[in-house]
Amino acid sequence: MSVAAVLAGGSGPWPSHPPALADDVNSIDAIIRAMYAAVSFTEGRGPDADRLASLCVPHGRLIKVHANNIDDMSVPEFVERVQTRINEQGLRGFAERELFRRTEVFAGIAHVFTTYESRTDDGGADHLLYRGINSVQLRHDGRRWWILTILWTDEREDCPIPAAYLPRT
């Protein structure tokens, strides 16, 4: 599906916005699960663009923080970037899963710190790519939760994930 088609037709509070499944947006737990499911894929298909767009406000941002710069993307730009990686590098499958979560909520806004690990399937062999933390800002509009921003950074040798954000053993 083209990026233009992602935002072309749907219903919701904004014209041309893909509708969300009620089960994806009725709680913080549901929208975070749906976010991870939407960015994961098999068989080189890429992220579920419609589902990801339906979770986010139309002007939502996905921002990857690197050591010295950031990549600031809209949902269509993010999907396009992953599609480029699939086409140029032959990425077949990608799975991101939650390891730990800390949530703060006040007056219809929420901040979720969710630790993840990302894996890829390279010809039948499952490989750990990286771990990191997603910082997700949400808003509840009285009917559903919306993702405003997903800000993330991968763990690095010089910046390991603090124990406070890892599962307790």
N, CA and C atoms as an extended XYZ file, in Angstrom:
507
Properties=species:S:1:pos:R:3:atomname:S:1:resname:S:1:resid:I:1 pbc="F F F"
N         0.852       -1.177        0.000 N   MET     1
C         0.000        0.000        0.000 CA  MET     1
C         0.895        1.236        0.000 C   MET     1
N         0.546        2.232       -0.790 N   SER     2
C         1.345        3.453       -0.873 CA  SER     2
C         1.133        4.307        0.367 C   SER     2
N         2.087        5.188        0.618 N   VAL     3
C         1.975        6.097        1.751 CA  VAL     3
C         0.744        6.989        1.585 C   VAL     3
N         0.464        7.419        0.362 N   ALA     4
C        -0.714        8.253        0.130 CA  ALA     4
C        -1.984        7.496        0.508 C   ALA     4
N        -2.010        6.202        0.219 N   ALA     5
C        -3.189        5.407        0.544 CA  ALA     5
C        -3.365        5.234        2.040 C   ALA     5
N        -2.270        5.307        2.785 N   VAL     6
C        -2.354        5.174        4.235 CA  VAL     6
C        -3.280        6.232        4.814 C   VAL     6
N        -3.158        7.442        4.297 N   LEU     7
C        -3.946        8.535        4.860 CA  LEU     7
C        -5.148        8.909        4.002 C   LEU     7
N        -5.486        8.062        3.038 N   ALA     8
C        -6.541        8.416        2.109 CA  ALA     8
C        -7.861        7.759        2.439 C   ALA     8
N        -8.550        8.100        3.289 N   GLY     9
C        -9.855        7.478        3.433 CA  GLY     9
C        -9.965        6.724        4.720 C   GLY     9
N       -10.799        7.161        5.501 N   GLY    10
C       -11.064        6.557        6.783 CA  GLY    10
C       -12.005        7.501        7.483 C   GLY    10
N       -12.407        7.089        8.652 N   SER    11
C       -13.286        7.972        9.391 CA  SER    11
C       -12.682        8.211       10.754 C   SER    11
N       -13.131        9.169       11.407 N   GLY    12
C       -12.611        9.545       12.701 CA  GLY    12
C       -12.791       11.033       12.866 C   GLY    12
N       -12.182       11.598       13.872 N   PRO    13
C       -12.371       13.020       14.108 CA  PRO    13
C       -11.711       13.897       13.046 C   PRO    13
N       -10.827       13.327       12.238 N   TRP    14
C       -10.147       14.088       11.188 CA  TRP    14
C       -10.504       13.466        9.846 C   TRP    14
N       -10.769       14.300        8.843 N   PRO    15
C       -11.040       13.745        7.511 CA  PRO    15
C        -9.844       12.936        7.020 C   PRO    15
N       -10.106       11.897        6.309 N   SER    16
C        -9.090       11.054        5.682 CA  SER    16
C        -8.177       10.348        6.674 C   SER    16
N        -8.600       10.179        7.925 N   HIS    17
C        -7.775        9.491        8.911 CA  HIS    17
C        -8.283        8.050        9.049 C   HIS    17
N        -7.378        7.060        9.001 N   PRO    18
C        -7.830        5.669        9.120 CA  PRO    18
C        -8.527        5.422       10.456 C   PRO    18
N        -9.625        4.715       10.436 N   PRO    19
C       -10.305        4.422       11.698 CA  PRO    19
C        -9.520        3.393       12.503 C   PRO    19
N        -9.589        3.510       13.819 N   ALA    20
C        -8.897        2.570       14.706 CA  ALA    20
C        -9.865        1.482       15.146 C   ALA    20
N        -9.319        0.323       15.409 N   LEU    21
C       -10.110       -0.726       16.038 CA  LEU    21
C       -10.332       -0.329       17.488 C   LEU    21
N       -11.560       -0.436       17.972 N   ALA    22
C       -11.857       -0.038       19.352 CA  ALA    22
C       -10.963       -0.771       20.339 C   ALA    22
N       -10.686       -2.037       20.082 N   ASP    23
C        -9.846       -2.810       20.993 CA  ASP    23
C        -8.401       -2.315       21.027 C   ASP    23
N        -7.980       -1.546       20.033 N   ASP    24
C        -6.613       -1.005       19.994 CA  ASP    24
C        -6.451        0.270       20.809 C   ASP    24
N        -7.541        0.977       21.066 N   VAL    25
C        -7.406        2.331       21.628 CA  VAL    25
C        -8.234        2.569       22.888 C   VAL    25
N        -8.810        1.511       23.455 N   ASN    26
C        -9.685        1.702       24.611 CA  ASN    26
C        -8.948        1.759       25.945 C   ASN    26
N        -7.647        1.468       25.944 N   SER    27
C        -6.850        1.570       27.170 CA  SER    27
C        -5.393        1.827       26.791 C   SER    27
N        -4.622        2.252       27.768 N   ILE    28
C        -3.194        2.463       27.519 CA  ILE    28
C        -2.542        1.133       27.172 C   ILE    28
N        -2.881        0.097       27.905 N   ASP    29
C        -2.319       -1.227       27.632 CA  ASP    29
C        -2.611       -1.651       26.196 C   ASP    29
N        -3.847       -1.436       25.750 N   ALA    30
C        -4.245       -1.841       24.398 CA  ALA    30
C        -3.486       -1.062       23.322 C   ALA    30
N        -3.336        0.244       23.492 N   ILE    31
C        -2.684        1.036       22.442 CA  ILE    31
C        -1.183        0.748       22.385 C   ILE    31
N        -0.567        0.449       23.519 N   ILE    32
C         0.860        0.104       23.507 CA  ILE    32
C         1.053       -1.264       22.838 C   ILE    32
N         0.192       -2.223       23.146 N   ARG    33
C         0.253       -3.537       22.469 CA  ARG    33
C         0.072       -3.364       20.966 C   ARG    33
N        -0.900       -2.546       20.573 N   ALA    34
C        -1.170       -2.317       19.148 CA  ALA    34
C         0.005       -1.613       18.471 C   ALA    34
N         0.659       -0.690       19.171 N   MET    35
C         1.824       -0.001       18.616 CA  MET    35
C         2.918       -1.007       18.280 C   MET    35
N         3.235       -1.896       19.224 N   TYR    36
C         4.271       -2.903       18.968 CA  TYR    36
C         3.862       -3.834       17.818 C   TYR    36
N         2.600       -4.210       17.781 N   ALA    37
C         2.134       -5.093       16.704 CA  ALA    37
C         2.208       -4.393       15.346 C   ALA    37
N         1.897       -3.107       15.312 N   ALA    38
C         1.878       -2.366       14.047 CA  ALA    38
C         3.265       -2.183       13.444 C   ALA    38
N         4.303       -2.057       14.271 N   VAL    39
C         5.651       -1.862       13.717 CA  VAL    39
C         6.337       -3.186       13.402 C   VAL    39
N         5.808       -4.290       13.913 N   SER    40
C         6.381       -5.615       13.653 CA  SER    40
C         5.786       -6.188       12.367 C   SER    40
N         6.572       -7.019       11.662 N   PHE    41
C         6.064       -7.593       10.416 CA  PHE    41
C         6.851       -8.847       10.044 C   PHE    41
N         6.268       -9.597        9.104 N   THR    42
C         6.914      -10.794        8.558 CA  THR    42
C         6.895      -10.710        7.039 C   THR    42
N         7.672      -11.555        6.415 N   GLU    43
C         7.677      -11.729        4.950 CA  GLU    43
C         7.916      -10.441        4.176 C   GLU    43
N         8.687       -9.518        4.745 N   GLY    44
C         9.047       -8.298        4.031 CA  GLY    44
C         7.904       -7.348        3.761 C   GLY    44
N         6.798       -7.507        4.463 N   ARG    45
C         5.619       -6.664        4.213 CA  ARG    45
C         5.774       -5.248        4.737 C   ARG    45
N         6.534       -5.069        5.779 N   GLY    46
C         6.690       -3.758        6.398 CA  GLY    46
C         5.650       -3.522        7.466 C   GLY    46
N         5.776       -2.403        8.156 N   PRO    47
C         4.828       -2.083        9.226 CA  PRO    47
C         3.401       -1.997        8.698 C   PRO    47
N         2.447       -2.203        9.582 N   ASP    48
C         1.034       -2.056        9.238 CA  ASP    48
C         0.719       -0.561        9.271 C   ASP    48
N         0.860        0.079        8.114 N   ALA    49
C         0.747        1.530        8.016 CA  ALA    49
C        -0.615        2.037        8.461 C   ALA    49
N        -1.689        1.377        8.029 N   ASP    50
C        -3.034        1.824        8.407 CA  ASP    50
C        -3.235        1.732        9.918 C   ASP    50
N        -2.813        0.619       10.496 N   ARG    51
C        -3.003        0.445       11.935 CA  ARG    51
C        -2.185        1.463       12.722 C   ARG    51
N        -0.928        1.651       12.352 N   LEU    52
C        -0.089        2.615       13.047 CA  LEU    52
C        -0.670        4.020       12.930 C   LEU    52
N        -1.085        4.407       11.729 N   ALA    53
C        -1.687        5.730       11.532 CA  ALA    53
C        -2.958        5.892       12.354 C   ALA    53
N        -3.745        4.824       12.486 N   SER    54
C        -5.000        4.921       13.235 CA  SER    54
C        -4.772        5.100       14.737 C   SER    54
N        -3.600        4.730       15.223 N   LEU    55
C        -3.280        4.887       16.644 CA  LEU    55
C        -2.840        6.306       16.971 C   LEU    55
N        -2.299        6.989       15.970 N   CYS    56
C        -1.684        8.308       16.162 CA  CYS    56
C        -2.594        9.432       15.703 C   CYS    56
N        -2.441       10.598       16.333 N   VAL    57
C        -3.086       11.792       15.792 CA  VAL    57
C        -2.466       12.046       14.420 C   VAL    57
N        -3.176       12.690       13.507 N   PRO    58
C        -2.633       12.882       12.158 CA  PRO    58
C        -1.282       13.593       12.119 C   PRO    58
N        -1.019       14.433       13.064 N   HIS    59
C         0.246       15.159       13.101 CA  HIS    59
C         1.240       14.515       14.079 C   HIS    59
N         0.988       13.257       14.460 N   GLY    60
C         1.858       12.548       15.390 CA  GLY    60
C         3.277       12.418       14.847 C   GLY    60
N         4.224       12.333       15.754 N   ARG    61
C         5.633       12.264       15.374 CA  ARG    61
C         6.268       10.999       15.923 C   ARG    61
N         7.143       10.416       15.125 N   LEU    62
C         7.982        9.290       15.524 CA  LEU    62
C         9.408        9.798       15.439 C   LEU    62
N        10.101        9.819       16.572 N   ILE    63
C        11.401       10.470       16.634 CA  ILE    63
C        12.428        9.512       17.221 C   ILE    63
N        13.405        9.136       16.394 N   LYS    64
C        14.497        8.293       16.866 CA  LYS    64
C        15.646        9.192       17.301 C   LYS    64
N        16.106        8.973       18.528 N   VAL    65
C        17.208        9.750       19.080 CA  VAL    65
C        18.484        8.930       18.949 C   VAL    65
N        19.455        9.492       18.241 N   HIS    66
C        20.785        8.898       18.109 CA  HIS    66
C        21.714        9.621       19.088 C   HIS    66
N        22.943        9.181       19.184 N   ALA    67
C        23.898        9.807       20.108 CA  ALA    67
C        24.084       11.297       19.806 C   ALA    67
N        24.086       11.670       18.513 N   ASN    68
C        24.396       13.058       18.155 CA  ASN    68
C        23.345       13.761       17.305 C   ASN    68
N        22.234       13.102       17.015 N   ASN    69
C        21.202       13.740       16.200 CA  ASN    69
C        19.877       13.012       16.393 C   ASN    69
N        18.839       13.469       15.696 N   ILE    70
C        17.534       12.815       15.750 CA  ILE    70
C        17.003       12.620       14.340 C   ILE    70
N        16.137       11.613       14.186 N   ASP    71
C        15.350       11.417       12.965 CA  ASP    71
C        13.909       11.693       13.354 C   ASP    71
N        13.332       12.768       12.855 N   ASP    72
C        11.976       13.198       13.187 CA  ASP    72
C        11.086       12.883       11.992 C   ASP    72
N        10.097       11.994       12.191 N   MET    73
C         9.291       11.496       11.075 CA  MET    73
C         7.800       11.549       11.383 C   MET    73
N         6.999       11.712       10.354 N   SER    74
C         5.566       11.469       10.437 CA  SER    74
C         5.363        9.957       10.303 C   SER    74
N         4.157        9.486       10.510 N   VAL    75
C         3.885        8.051       10.323 CA  VAL    75
C         4.190        7.619        8.890 C   VAL    75
N         3.713        8.333        7.853 N   PRO    76
C         4.058        7.906        6.492 CA  PRO    76
C         5.559        7.921        6.211 C   PRO    76
N         6.281        8.902        6.752 N   GLU    77
C         7.731        8.947        6.564 CA  GLU    77
C         8.417        7.753        7.228 C   GLU    77
N         7.943        7.373        8.411 N   PHE    78
C         8.495        6.211        9.101 CA  PHE    78
C         8.273        4.944        8.276 C   PHE    78
N         7.050        4.757        7.804 N   VAL    79
C         6.717        3.572        7.002 CA  VAL    79
C         7.560        3.552        5.729 C   VAL    79
N         7.702        4.688        5.091 N   GLU    80
C         8.512        4.786        3.869 CA  GLU    80
C         9.970        4.404        4.149 C   GLU    80
N        10.490        4.871        5.267 N   ARG    81
C        11.881        4.568        5.632 CA  ARG    81
C        12.076        3.060        5.850 C   ARG    81
N        11.122        2.417        6.505 N   VAL    82
C        11.222        0.968        6.711 CA  VAL    82
C        11.110        0.243        5.379 C   VAL    82
N        10.202        0.688        4.504 N   GLN    83
C        10.061        0.069        3.176 CA  GLN    83
C        11.361        0.182        2.386 C   GLN    83
N        12.041        1.305        2.492 N   THR    84
C        13.332        1.486        1.817 CA  THR    84
C        14.329        0.464        2.348 C   THR    84
N        14.344        0.269        3.659 N   ARG    85
C        15.263       -0.720        4.252 CA  ARG    85
C        14.926       -2.134        3.767 C   ARG    85
N        13.655       -2.439        3.662 N   ILE    86
C        13.233       -3.751        3.154 CA  ILE    86
C        13.740       -3.927        1.724 C   ILE    86
N        13.510       -2.920        0.894 N   ASN    87
C        13.888       -3.001       -0.521 CA  ASN    87
C        15.393       -3.020       -0.735 C   ASN    87
N        16.130       -2.212        0.020 N   GLU    88
C        17.573       -2.088       -0.200 CA  GLU    88
C        18.396       -3.125        0.548 C   GLU    88
N        17.916       -3.551        1.720 N   GLN    89
C        18.713       -4.459        2.547 CA  GLN    89
C        18.102       -5.848        2.670 C   GLN    89
N        16.945       -6.054        2.076 N   GLY    90
C        16.325       -7.368        2.105 CA  GLY    90
C        15.771       -7.771        3.452 C   GLY    90
N        15.436       -6.803        4.288 N   LEU    91
C        14.853       -7.114        5.596 CA  LEU    91
C        13.547       -7.870        5.390 C   LEU    91
N        13.430       -9.059        5.948 N   ARG    92
C        12.238       -9.897        5.743 CA  ARG    92
C        11.262       -9.824        6.905 C   ARG    92
N        11.786       -9.842        8.111 N   GLY    93
C        10.911       -9.833        9.268 CA  GLY    93
C        11.509       -9.002       10.381 C   GLY    93
N        10.642       -8.387       11.152 N   PHE    94
C        11.069       -7.546       12.257 CA  PHE    94
C        10.028       -7.668       13.348 C   PHE    94
N        10.480       -7.913       14.561 N   ALA    95
C         9.554       -8.014       15.693 CA  ALA    95
C        10.097       -7.203       16.853 C   ALA    95
N         9.267       -6.320       17.349 N   GLU    96
C         9.636       -5.550       18.531 CA  GLU    96
C         8.665       -5.945       19.628 C   GLU    96
N         9.222       -6.250       20.810 N   ARG    97
C         8.357       -6.645       21.915 CA  ARG    97
C         8.741       -5.888       23.173 C   ARG    97
N         7.743       -5.698       24.001 N   GLU    98
C         7.924       -4.969       25.248 CA  GLU    98
C         8.556       -5.858       26.309 C   GLU    98
N         9.532       -5.286       27.031 N   LEU    99
C        10.177       -5.993       28.139 CA  LEU    99
C         9.721       -5.458       29.490 C   LEU    99
N         9.418       -4.171       29.555 N   PHE   100
C         9.083       -3.519       30.824 CA  PHE   100
C         8.365       -2.215       30.507 C   PHE   100
N         7.519       -1.763       31.448 N   ARG   101
C         6.780       -0.521       31.227 CA  ARG   101
C         6.614        0.247       32.535 C   ARG   101
N         6.718        1.552       32.422 N   ARG   102
C         6.380        2.461       33.522 CA  ARG   102
C         5.463        3.522       32.942 C   ARG   102
N         4.298        3.732       33.580 N   THR   103
C         3.277        4.634       33.057 CA  THR   103
C         2.907        5.681       34.097 C   THR   103
N         2.770        6.919       33.650 N   GLU   104
C         2.294        8.031       34.472 CA  GLU   104
C         1.083        8.632       33.766 C   GLU   104
N         0.000        8.898       34.521 N   VAL   105
C        -1.233        9.430       33.936 CA  VAL   105
C        -1.724       10.601       34.781 C   VAL   105
N        -2.182       11.651       34.101 N   PHE   106
C        -2.802       12.786       34.773 CA  PHE   106
C        -3.742       13.488       33.808 C   PHE   106
N        -4.990       13.677       34.211 N   ALA   107
C        -5.967       14.513       33.498 CA  ALA   107
C        -6.021       14.242       31.989 C   ALA   107
N        -6.093       12.990       31.614 N   GLY   108
C        -6.253       12.652       30.201 CA  GLY   108
C        -4.979       12.629       29.391 C   GLY   108
N        -3.834       12.805       30.053 N   ILE   109
C        -2.569       12.643       29.345 CA  ILE   109
C        -1.784       11.528       30.022 C   ILE   109
N        -0.941       10.876       29.250 N   ALA   110
C        -0.142        9.782       29.802 CA  ALA   110
C         1.237        9.808       29.175 C   ALA   110
N         2.193        9.375       29.968 N   HIS   111
C         3.555        9.179       29.486 CA  HIS   111
C         3.923        7.739       29.794 C   HIS   111
N         4.321        6.999       28.777 N   VAL   112
C         4.681        5.587       28.932 CA  VAL   112
C         6.147        5.420       28.540 C   VAL   112
N         6.950        4.939       29.478 N   PHE   113
C         8.326        4.536       29.206 CA  PHE   113
C         8.271        3.035       29.030 C   PHE   113
N         8.530        2.535       27.842 N   THR   114
C         8.402        1.118       27.565 CA  THR   114
C         9.699        0.597       26.953 C   THR   114
N        10.336       -0.310       27.680 N   THR   115
C        11.594       -0.902       27.234 CA  THR   115
C        11.282       -1.996       26.222 C   THR   115
N        12.053       -2.036       25.140 N   TYR   116
C        11.798       -2.997       24.066 CA  TYR   116
C        13.047       -3.769       23.692 C   TYR   116
N        12.803       -4.879       23.013 N   GLU   117
C        13.875       -5.550       22.285 CA  GLU   117
C        13.362       -5.781       20.880 C   GLU   117
N        14.260       -5.627       19.908 N   SER   118
C        13.919       -5.804       18.497 CA  SER   118
C        14.690       -6.993       17.952 C   SER   118
N        13.987       -7.808       17.186 N   ARG   119
C        14.594       -8.995       16.588 CA  ARG   119
C        14.266       -9.022       15.110 C   ARG   119
N        15.109       -9.715       14.363 N   THR   120
C        14.854       -9.898       12.941 CA  THR   120
C        14.995      -11.375       12.613 C   THR   120
N        14.303      -11.789       11.584 N   ASP   121
C        14.385      -13.154       11.095 CA  ASP   121
C        15.200      -13.107        9.817 C   ASP   121
N        16.411      -13.619        9.880 N   ASP   122
C        17.327      -13.580        8.747 CA  ASP   122
C        17.471      -14.993        8.189 C   ASP   122
N        16.616      -15.355        7.266 N   GLY   123
C        16.681      -16.683        6.659 CA  GLY   123
C        16.395      -17.806        7.633 C   GLY   123
N        15.435      -17.584        8.522 N   GLY   124
C        15.045      -18.629        9.462 CA  GLY   124
C        15.768      -18.564       10.794 C   GLY   124
N        16.756      -17.692       10.928 N   ALA   125
C        17.481      -17.546       12.192 CA  ALA   125
C        17.052      -16.244       12.864 C   ALA   125
N        16.617      -16.344       14.100 N   ASP   126
C        16.160      -15.199       14.873 CA  ASP   126
C        17.370      -14.499       15.495 C   ASP   126
N        17.516      -13.190       15.241 N   HIS   127
C        18.659      -12.431       15.750 CA  HIS   127
C        18.185      -11.231       16.563 C   HIS   127
N        18.783      -11.043       17.748 N   LEU   128
C        18.532       -9.838       18.524 CA  LEU   128
C        19.244       -8.686       17.827 C   LEU   128
N        18.490       -7.632       17.496 N   LEU   129
C        19.079       -6.458       16.866 CA  LEU   129
C        19.551       -5.460       17.918 C   LEU   129
N        18.635       -5.088       18.790 N   TYR   130
C        18.949       -4.097       19.809 CA  TYR   130
C        17.830       -4.036       20.832 C   TYR   130
N        18.140       -3.365       21.931 N   ARG   131
C        17.146       -3.038       22.949 CA  ARG   131
C        17.156       -1.524       23.105 C   ARG   131
N        16.108       -0.998       23.685 N   GLY   132
C        16.045        0.436       23.904 CA  GLY   132
C        14.810        0.810       24.685 C   GLY   132
N        14.523        2.091       24.699 N   ILE   133
C        13.347        2.586       25.410 CA  ILE   133
C        12.544        3.483       24.482 C   ILE   133
N        11.225        3.221       24.424 N   ASN   134
C        10.265        4.096       23.766 CA  ASN   134
C         9.664        5.004       24.836 C   ASN   134
N         9.605        6.278       24.551 N   SER   135
C         8.895        7.237       25.388 CA  SER   135
C         7.666        7.647       24.590 C   SER   135
N         6.489        7.207       25.044 N   VAL   136
C         5.263        7.412       24.276 CA  VAL   136
C         4.364        8.406       25.022 C   VAL   136
N         3.983        9.484       24.338 N   GLN   137
C         3.068       10.456       24.916 CA  GLN   137
C         1.685       10.207       24.328 C   GLN   137
N         0.698       10.147       25.214 N   LEU   138
C        -0.674        9.815       24.832 CA  LEU   138
C        -1.654       10.863       25.347 C   LEU   138
N        -2.803       10.915       24.688 N   ARG   139
C        -3.905       11.759       25.134 CA  ARG   139
C        -5.205       10.988       25.002 C   ARG   139
N        -6.065       11.145       26.017 N   HIS   140
C        -7.405       10.565       25.950 CA  HIS   140
C        -8.381       11.696       25.667 C   HIS   140
N        -9.184       11.548       24.622 N   ASP   141
C       -10.097       12.625       24.213 CA  ASP   141
C       -11.519       12.434       24.734 C   ASP   141
N       -11.685       11.529       25.685 N   GLY   142
C       -13.017       11.235       26.210 CA  GLY   142
C       -13.633       10.013       25.567 C   GLY   142
N       -13.080        9.584       24.419 N   ARG   143
C       -13.575        8.394       23.723 CA  ARG   143
C       -12.499        7.326       23.573 C   ARG   143
N       -11.265        7.769       23.387 N   ARG   144
C       -10.186        6.819       23.093 CA  ARG   144
C        -8.829        7.448       23.396 C   ARG   144
N        -7.806        6.609       23.401 N   TRP   145
C        -6.432        7.072       23.543 CA  TRP   145
C        -5.829        7.341       22.169 C   TRP   145
N        -4.988        8.357       22.078 N   TRP   146
C        -4.258        8.732       20.864 CA  TRP   146
C        -2.773        8.819       21.188 C   TRP   146
N        -1.927        8.323       20.286 N   ILE   147
C        -0.492        8.535       20.409 CA  ILE   147
C        -0.167        9.894       19.788 C   ILE   147
N         0.493       10.735       20.572 N   LEU   148
C         0.949       12.035       20.075 CA  LEU   148
C         2.373       11.934       19.547 C   LEU   148
N         3.232       11.252       20.313 N   THR   149
C         4.638       11.137       19.962 CA  THR   149
C         5.181        9.801       20.431 C   THR   149
N         6.009        9.194       19.609 N   ILE   150
C         6.835        8.063       20.026 CA  ILE   150
C         8.280        8.531       19.849 C   ILE   150
N         8.976        8.649       20.960 N   LEU   151
C        10.374        9.078       20.977 CA  LEU   151
C        11.169        7.877       21.476 C   LEU   151
N        12.190        7.449       20.731 N   TRP   152
C        12.921        6.263       21.173 CA  TRP   152
C        14.408        6.382       20.938 C   TRP   152
N        15.135        5.588       21.711 N   THR   153
C        16.570        5.484       21.529 CA  THR   153
C        16.994        4.061       21.849 C   THR   153
N        17.971        3.594       21.108 N   ASP   154
C        18.497        2.249       21.316 CA  ASP   154
C        19.591        2.284       22.377 C   ASP   154
N        19.701        1.191       23.080 N   GLU   155
C        20.775        1.022       24.051 CA  GLU   155
C        22.112        1.017       23.304 C   GLU   155
N        23.131        1.621       23.914 N   ARG   156
C        24.480        1.628       23.349 CA  ARG   156
C        25.451        1.181       24.439 C   ARG   156
N        26.641        0.811       24.035 N   GLU   157
C        27.653        0.412       25.017 CA  GLU   157
C        27.877        1.495       26.049 C   GLU   157
N        27.922        2.737       25.593 N   ASP   158
C        28.169        3.846       26.510 CA  ASP   158
C        26.901        4.344       27.198 C   ASP   158
N        25.763        3.714       26.895 N   CYS   159
C        24.487        4.141       27.470 CA  CYS   159
C        23.575        2.917       27.640 C   CYS   159
N        23.879        2.055       28.630 N   PRO   160
C        23.052        0.873       28.842 CA  PRO   160
C        21.703        1.253       29.462 C   PRO   160
N        20.730        0.395       29.273 N   ILE   161
C        19.416        0.620       29.873 CA  ILE   161
C        19.557        0.480       31.391 C   ILE   161
N        19.092        1.474       32.163 N   PRO   162
C        19.169        1.373       33.617 CA  PRO   162
C        18.341        0.204       34.148 C   PRO   162
N        18.798       -0.399       35.222 N   ALA   163
C        18.110       -1.547       35.828 CA  ALA   163
C        16.649       -1.222       36.156 C   ALA   163
N        16.363        0.035       36.481 N   ALA   164
C        14.990        0.438       36.820 CA  ALA   164
C        14.023        0.259       35.661 C   ALA   164
N        14.535        0.133       34.435 N   TYR   165
C        13.689       -0.011       33.249 CA  TYR   165
C        13.809       -1.381       32.605 C   TYR   165
N        14.263       -2.352       33.374 N   LEU   166
C        14.361       -3.730       32.898 CA  LEU   166
C        13.499       -4.628       33.769 C   LEU   166
N        13.057       -5.761       33.225 N   PRO   167
C        12.246       -6.677       34.036 CA  PRO   167
C        13.010       -7.107       35.286 C   PRO   167
N        12.276       -7.235       36.339 N   ARG   168
C        12.879       -7.682       37.599 CA  ARG   168
C        12.984       -9.198       37.579 C   ARG   168
N        14.144       -9.704       37.953 N   THR   169
C        14.341      -11.167       37.944 CA  THR   169
C        14.382      -11.709       39.351 C   THR   169
